[in-house]
Short mmCIF file of C-alpha atoms and ligand atoms in Angstrom, two decimals:
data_model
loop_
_atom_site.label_atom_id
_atom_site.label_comp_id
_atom_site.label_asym_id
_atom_site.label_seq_id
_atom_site.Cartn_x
_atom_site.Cartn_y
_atom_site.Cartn_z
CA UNK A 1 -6.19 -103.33 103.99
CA UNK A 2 -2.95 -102.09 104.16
CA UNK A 3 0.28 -102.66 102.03
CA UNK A 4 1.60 -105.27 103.78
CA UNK A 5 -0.85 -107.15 104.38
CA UNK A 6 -0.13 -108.46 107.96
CA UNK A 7 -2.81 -107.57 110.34
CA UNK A 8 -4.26 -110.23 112.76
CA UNK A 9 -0.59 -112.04 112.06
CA UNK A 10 1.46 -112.95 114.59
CA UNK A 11 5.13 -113.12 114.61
CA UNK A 12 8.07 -114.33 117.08
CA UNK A 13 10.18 -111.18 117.80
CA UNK A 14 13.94 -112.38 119.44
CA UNK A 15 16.18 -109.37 120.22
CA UNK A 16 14.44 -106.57 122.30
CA UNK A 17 16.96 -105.09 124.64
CA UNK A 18 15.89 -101.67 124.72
CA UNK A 19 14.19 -98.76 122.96
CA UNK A 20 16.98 -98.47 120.60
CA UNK A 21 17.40 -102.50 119.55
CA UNK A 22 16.60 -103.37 115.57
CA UNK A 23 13.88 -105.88 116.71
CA UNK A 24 12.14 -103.19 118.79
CA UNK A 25 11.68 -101.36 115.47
CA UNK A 26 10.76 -104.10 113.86
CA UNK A 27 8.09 -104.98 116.86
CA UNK A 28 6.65 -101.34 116.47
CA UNK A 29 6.15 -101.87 112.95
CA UNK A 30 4.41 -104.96 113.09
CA UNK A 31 1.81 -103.61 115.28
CA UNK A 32 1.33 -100.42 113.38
CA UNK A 33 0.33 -102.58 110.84
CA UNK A 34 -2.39 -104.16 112.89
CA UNK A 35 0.08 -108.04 113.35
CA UNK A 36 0.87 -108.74 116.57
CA UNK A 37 4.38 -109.90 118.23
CA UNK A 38 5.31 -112.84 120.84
CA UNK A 39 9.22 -112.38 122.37
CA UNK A 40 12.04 -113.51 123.54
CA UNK A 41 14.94 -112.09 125.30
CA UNK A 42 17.94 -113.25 126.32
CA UNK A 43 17.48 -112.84 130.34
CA UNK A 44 14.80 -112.32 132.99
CA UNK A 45 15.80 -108.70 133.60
CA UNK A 46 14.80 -107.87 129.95
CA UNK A 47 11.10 -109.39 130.31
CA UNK A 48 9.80 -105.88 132.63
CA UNK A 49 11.73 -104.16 129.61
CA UNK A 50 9.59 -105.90 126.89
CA UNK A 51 6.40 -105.31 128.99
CA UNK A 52 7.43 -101.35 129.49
CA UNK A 53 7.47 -101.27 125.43
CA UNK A 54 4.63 -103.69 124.45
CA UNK A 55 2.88 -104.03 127.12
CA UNK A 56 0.10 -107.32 127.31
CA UNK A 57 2.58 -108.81 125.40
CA UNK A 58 3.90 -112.63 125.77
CA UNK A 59 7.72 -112.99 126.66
CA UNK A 60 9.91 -116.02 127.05
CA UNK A 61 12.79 -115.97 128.22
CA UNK A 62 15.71 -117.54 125.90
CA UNK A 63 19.37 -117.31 125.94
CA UNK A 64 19.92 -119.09 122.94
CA UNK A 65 23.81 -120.19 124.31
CA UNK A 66 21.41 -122.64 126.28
CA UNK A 67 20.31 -125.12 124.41
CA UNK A 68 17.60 -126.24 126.82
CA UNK A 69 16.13 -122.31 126.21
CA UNK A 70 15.36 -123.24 122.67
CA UNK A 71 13.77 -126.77 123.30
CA UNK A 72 11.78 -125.08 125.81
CA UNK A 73 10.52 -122.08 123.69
CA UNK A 74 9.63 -124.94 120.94
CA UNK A 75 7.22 -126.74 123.87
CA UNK A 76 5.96 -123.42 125.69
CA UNK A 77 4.69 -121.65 122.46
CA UNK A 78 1.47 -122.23 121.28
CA UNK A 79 -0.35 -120.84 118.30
CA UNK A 80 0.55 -120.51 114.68
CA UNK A 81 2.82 -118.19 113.87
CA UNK A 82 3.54 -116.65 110.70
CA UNK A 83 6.51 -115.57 111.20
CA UNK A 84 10.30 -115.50 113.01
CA UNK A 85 12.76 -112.76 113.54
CA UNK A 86 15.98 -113.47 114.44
CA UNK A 87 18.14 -110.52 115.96
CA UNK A 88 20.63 -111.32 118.24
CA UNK A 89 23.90 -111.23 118.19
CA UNK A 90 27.61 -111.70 120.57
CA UNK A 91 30.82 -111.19 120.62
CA UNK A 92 33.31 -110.81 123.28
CA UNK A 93 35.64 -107.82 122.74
CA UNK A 94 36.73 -107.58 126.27
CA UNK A 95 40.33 -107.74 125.50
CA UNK A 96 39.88 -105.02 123.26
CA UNK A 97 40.68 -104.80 119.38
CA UNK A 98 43.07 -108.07 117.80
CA UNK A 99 44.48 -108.57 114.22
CA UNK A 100 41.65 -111.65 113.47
CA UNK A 101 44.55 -114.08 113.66
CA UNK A 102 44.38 -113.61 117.21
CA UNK A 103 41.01 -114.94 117.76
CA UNK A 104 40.66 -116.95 120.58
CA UNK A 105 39.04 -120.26 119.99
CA UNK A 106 36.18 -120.18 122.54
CA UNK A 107 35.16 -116.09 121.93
CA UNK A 108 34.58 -117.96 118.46
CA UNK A 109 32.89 -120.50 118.62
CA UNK A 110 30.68 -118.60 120.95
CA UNK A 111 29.91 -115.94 118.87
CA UNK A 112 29.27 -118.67 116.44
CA UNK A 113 26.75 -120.51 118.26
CA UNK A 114 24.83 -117.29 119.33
CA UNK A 115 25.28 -115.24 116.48
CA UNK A 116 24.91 -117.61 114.21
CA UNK A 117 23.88 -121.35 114.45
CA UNK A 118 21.11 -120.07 116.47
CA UNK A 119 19.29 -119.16 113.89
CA UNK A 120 19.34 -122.90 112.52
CA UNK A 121 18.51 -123.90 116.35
CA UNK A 122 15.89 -121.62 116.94
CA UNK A 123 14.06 -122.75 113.15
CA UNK A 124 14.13 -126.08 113.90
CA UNK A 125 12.39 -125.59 117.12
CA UNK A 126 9.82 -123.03 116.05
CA UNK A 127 9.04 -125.09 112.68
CA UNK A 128 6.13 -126.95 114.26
CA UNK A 129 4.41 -123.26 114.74
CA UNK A 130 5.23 -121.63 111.84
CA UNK A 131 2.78 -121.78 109.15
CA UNK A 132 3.61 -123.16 106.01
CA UNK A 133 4.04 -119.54 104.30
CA UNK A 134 5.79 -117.70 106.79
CA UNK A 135 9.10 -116.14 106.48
CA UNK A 136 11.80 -115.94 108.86
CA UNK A 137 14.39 -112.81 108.35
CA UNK A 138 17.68 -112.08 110.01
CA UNK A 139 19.91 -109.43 110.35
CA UNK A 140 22.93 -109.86 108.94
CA UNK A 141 25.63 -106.59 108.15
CA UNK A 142 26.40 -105.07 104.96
CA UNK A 143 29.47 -106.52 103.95
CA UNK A 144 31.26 -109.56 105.31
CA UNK A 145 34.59 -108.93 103.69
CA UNK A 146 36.99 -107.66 106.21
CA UNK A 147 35.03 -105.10 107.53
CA UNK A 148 34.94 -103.29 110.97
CA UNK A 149 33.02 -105.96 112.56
CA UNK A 150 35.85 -107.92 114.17
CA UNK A 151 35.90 -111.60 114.06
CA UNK A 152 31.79 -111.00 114.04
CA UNK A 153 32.40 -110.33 110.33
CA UNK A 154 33.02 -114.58 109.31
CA UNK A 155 30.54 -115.38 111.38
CA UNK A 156 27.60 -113.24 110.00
CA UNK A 157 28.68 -114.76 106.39
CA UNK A 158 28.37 -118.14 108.31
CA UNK A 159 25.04 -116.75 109.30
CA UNK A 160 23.84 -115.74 105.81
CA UNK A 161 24.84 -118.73 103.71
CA UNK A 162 22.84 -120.61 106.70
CA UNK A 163 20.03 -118.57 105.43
CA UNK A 164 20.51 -120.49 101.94
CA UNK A 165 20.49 -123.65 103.45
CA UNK A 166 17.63 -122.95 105.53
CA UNK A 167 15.13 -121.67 102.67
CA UNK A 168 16.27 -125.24 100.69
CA UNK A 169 15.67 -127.51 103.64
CA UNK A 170 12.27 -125.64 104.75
CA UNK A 171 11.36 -126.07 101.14
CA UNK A 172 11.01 -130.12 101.20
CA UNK A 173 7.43 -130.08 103.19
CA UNK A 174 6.66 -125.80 103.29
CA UNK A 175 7.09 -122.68 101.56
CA UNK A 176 8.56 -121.37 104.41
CA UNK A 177 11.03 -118.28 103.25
CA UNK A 178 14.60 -117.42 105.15
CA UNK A 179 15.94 -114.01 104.28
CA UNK A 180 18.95 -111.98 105.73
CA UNK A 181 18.41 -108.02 106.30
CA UNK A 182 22.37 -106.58 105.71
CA UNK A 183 22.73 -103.49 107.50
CA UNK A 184 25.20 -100.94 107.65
CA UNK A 185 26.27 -99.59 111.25
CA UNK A 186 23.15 -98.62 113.36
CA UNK A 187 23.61 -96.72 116.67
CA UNK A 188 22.31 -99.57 119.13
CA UNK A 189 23.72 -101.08 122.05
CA UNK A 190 25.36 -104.24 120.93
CA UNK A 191 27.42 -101.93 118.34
CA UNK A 192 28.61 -100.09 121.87
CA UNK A 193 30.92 -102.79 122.61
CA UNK A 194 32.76 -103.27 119.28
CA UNK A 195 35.91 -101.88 119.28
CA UNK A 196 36.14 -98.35 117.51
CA UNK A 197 32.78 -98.40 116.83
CA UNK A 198 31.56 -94.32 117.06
CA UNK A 199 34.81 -93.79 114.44
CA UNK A 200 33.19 -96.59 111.72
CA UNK A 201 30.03 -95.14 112.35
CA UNK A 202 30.67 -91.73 111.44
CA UNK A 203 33.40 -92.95 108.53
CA UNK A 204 29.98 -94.98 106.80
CA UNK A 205 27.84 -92.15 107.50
CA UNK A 206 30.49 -90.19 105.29
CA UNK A 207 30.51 -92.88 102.69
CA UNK A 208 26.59 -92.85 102.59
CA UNK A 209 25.64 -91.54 98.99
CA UNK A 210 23.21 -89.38 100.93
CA UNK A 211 25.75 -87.85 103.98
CA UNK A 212 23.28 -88.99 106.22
CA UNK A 213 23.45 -91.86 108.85
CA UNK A 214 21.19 -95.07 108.36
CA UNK A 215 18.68 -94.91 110.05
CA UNK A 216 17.53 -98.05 112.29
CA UNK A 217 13.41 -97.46 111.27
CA UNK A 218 15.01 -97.94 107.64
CA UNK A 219 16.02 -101.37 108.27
CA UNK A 220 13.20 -102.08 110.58
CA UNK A 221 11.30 -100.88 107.32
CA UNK A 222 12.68 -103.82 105.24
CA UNK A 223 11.87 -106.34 108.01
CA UNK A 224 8.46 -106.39 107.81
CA UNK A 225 8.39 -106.51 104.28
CA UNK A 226 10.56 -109.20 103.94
CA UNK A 227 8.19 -110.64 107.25
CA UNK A 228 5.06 -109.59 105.24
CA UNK A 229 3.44 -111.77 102.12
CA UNK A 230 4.36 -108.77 100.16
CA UNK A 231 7.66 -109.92 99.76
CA UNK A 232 6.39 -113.57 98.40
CA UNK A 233 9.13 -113.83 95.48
CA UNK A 234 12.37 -112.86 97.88
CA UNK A 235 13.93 -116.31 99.49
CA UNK A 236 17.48 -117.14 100.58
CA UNK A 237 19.36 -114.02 100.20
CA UNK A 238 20.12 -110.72 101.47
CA UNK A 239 18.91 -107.72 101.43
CA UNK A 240 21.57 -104.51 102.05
CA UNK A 241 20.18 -101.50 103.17
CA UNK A 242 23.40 -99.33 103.76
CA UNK A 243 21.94 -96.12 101.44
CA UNK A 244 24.64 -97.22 99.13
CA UNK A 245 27.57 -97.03 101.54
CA UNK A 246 28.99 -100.18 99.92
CA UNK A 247 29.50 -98.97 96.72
CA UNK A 248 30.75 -95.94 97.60
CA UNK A 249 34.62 -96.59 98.58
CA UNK A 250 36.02 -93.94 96.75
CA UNK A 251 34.51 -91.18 98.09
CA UNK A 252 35.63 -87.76 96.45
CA UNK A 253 34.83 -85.81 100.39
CA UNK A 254 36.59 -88.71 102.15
CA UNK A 255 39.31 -88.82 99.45
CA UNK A 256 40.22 -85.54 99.35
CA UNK A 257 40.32 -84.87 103.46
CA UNK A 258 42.49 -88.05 103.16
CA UNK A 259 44.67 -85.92 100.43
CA UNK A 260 44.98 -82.94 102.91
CA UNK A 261 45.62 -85.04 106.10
P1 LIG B 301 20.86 -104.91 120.54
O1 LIG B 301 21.97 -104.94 121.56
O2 LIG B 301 19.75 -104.00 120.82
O3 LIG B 301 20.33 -106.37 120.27
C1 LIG B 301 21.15 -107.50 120.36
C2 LIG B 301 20.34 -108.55 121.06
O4 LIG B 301 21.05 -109.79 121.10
C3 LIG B 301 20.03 -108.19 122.53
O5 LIG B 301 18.64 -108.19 122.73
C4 LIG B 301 20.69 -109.31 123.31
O6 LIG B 301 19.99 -109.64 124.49
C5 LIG B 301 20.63 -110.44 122.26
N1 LIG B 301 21.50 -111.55 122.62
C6 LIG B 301 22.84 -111.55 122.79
N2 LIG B 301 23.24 -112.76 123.24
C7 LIG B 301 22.12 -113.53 123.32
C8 LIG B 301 21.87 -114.85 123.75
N3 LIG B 301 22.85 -115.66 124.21
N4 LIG B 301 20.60 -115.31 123.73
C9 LIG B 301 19.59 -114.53 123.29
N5 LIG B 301 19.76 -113.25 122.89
C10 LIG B 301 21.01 -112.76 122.92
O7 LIG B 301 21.57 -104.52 119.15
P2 LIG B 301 20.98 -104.55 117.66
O8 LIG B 301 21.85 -103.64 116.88
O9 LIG B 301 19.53 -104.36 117.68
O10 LIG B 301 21.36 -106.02 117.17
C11 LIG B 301 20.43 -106.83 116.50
C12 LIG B 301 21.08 -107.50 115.30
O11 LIG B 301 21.43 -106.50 114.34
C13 LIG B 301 22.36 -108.26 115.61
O12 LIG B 301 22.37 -109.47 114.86
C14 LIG B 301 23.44 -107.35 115.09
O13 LIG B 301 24.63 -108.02 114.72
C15 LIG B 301 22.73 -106.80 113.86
N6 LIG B 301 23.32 -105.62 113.27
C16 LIG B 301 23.54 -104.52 114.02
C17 LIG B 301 24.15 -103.43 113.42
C18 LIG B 301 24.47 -102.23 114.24
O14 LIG B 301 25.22 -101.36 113.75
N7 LIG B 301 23.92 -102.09 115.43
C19 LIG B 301 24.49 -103.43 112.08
C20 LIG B 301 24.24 -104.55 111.34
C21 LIG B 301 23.65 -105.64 111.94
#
């Protein structure tokens, strides 16, 4: 038996868009480690995707802006499963970078509902499958406070205090656990589309205490343990893995190239 302790599990994988996605990681994992994964994707075009990488696999198709997807995925599953991930996210930068004050109203509330009341959506229609010890994880980022995340950056807090609430309401009739993973910036595609984004990502790769760039497998890493029994005493918080960019502000490298610029 291995580690983790997952083989012959099976658990509800939501954010495959390509090779490079978190949840793909986290799928590849899973499997290693004998469990097996059901998806979801947002649209149609991403199911022959899903079947390239995991082939045999069972995909459903759920854009979680449609409320209708989620009822649906609640009635078409079937089976236990013992666990969720949630890994989507959206936000519209079309209009390029804006001081947050100039949010518009609908880009967020949209990225609200998909980014992050999905999550509560999405539990409450896979609770009937989920087995009274599972654990549902998240992906959250590494730090909420006025980051480089754009107006993504409120609603991932929104998302992680949700977690809290989650693991307290699960906990009336189940011991089902809600976690958060908080990443630092990952190359993948839906960072692509934030504004600035290859400049952030080698300014936290600087800030790393290591000088070296997280590495998506890393997260993916603390995924499945959080997914896995092994991680039994962890509920309703968040995990960082950032290799200790966070903490590391004041930089002496960055400082000093600061200094001589
Ligand atoms: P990705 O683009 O590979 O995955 C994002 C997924 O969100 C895609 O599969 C997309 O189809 C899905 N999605 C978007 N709108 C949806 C909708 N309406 N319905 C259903 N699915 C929808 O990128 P990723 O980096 O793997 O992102 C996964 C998670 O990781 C996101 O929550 C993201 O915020 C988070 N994250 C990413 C980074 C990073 O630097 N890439 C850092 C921290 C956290």
């Amino acid at each position: 038996m291995s580690f983790l302790n997952i083989s012959g599990k099976t658990f509800l994988i939501s954010g495959v868009a390509n090779k490079k996605s978190v949840a793909t990681h986290v799928a590849q994992t899973l499997q290693g480690e004998g469990a097996q994964c059901v998806f979801t994707v947002q649209k149609s075009e991403q199911v022959s995707q899903v079947e390239k990488l995991f082939p045999g696999s069972q995909v459903f198709v759920c854009d979680v802006s449609q409320k209708g997807d989620i009822e649906a995925l609640g009635k078409e599953l079937s089976g236990k499963l013992d666990g969720f991930l949630h890994s989507l996210a959206f936000g519209n930068f079309s209009e390029g970078p804006k001081p947050f004050h100039e949010t518009l109203r609908t880009d967020y509330l949209e990225a609200a509902q998909i980014s992050s009341f999905s999550l509560v959506e999405m539990t409450r229609a896979l609770k009937p499958h989920l087995s009274p010890s599972a654990s549902i994880v998240t992906i959250s980022i590494s730090n909420t406070r006025a980051t480089s995340y754009g107006y993504l950056g409120p609603i991932k807090a929104m998302l992680e205090t949700s977690v809290a609430y989650l693991a307290k309401s699960l906990s009336a009739d189940s011991q089902i656990r809600v976690n958060a993973v908080g990443a630092g910036p990952l190359k993948t595609s839906a960072s692509a589309g934030i504004p600035h984004y290859i400049e952030n990502y080698l300014f936290a790769e600087a800030l790393t205490l290591r000088k070296k760039a997280l590495e998506t497998q890393e997260v993916a890493n603390t995924v499945a343990f959080l997914l896995s029994p092994r991680s039994s005493g962890i509920n309703a918080t968040t995990l960082v893995v950032d290799a200790g960019m966070s903490c590391n502000g004041f930089d002496q490298d960055v400082v000093q190239k600061y200094a001589k610029d």
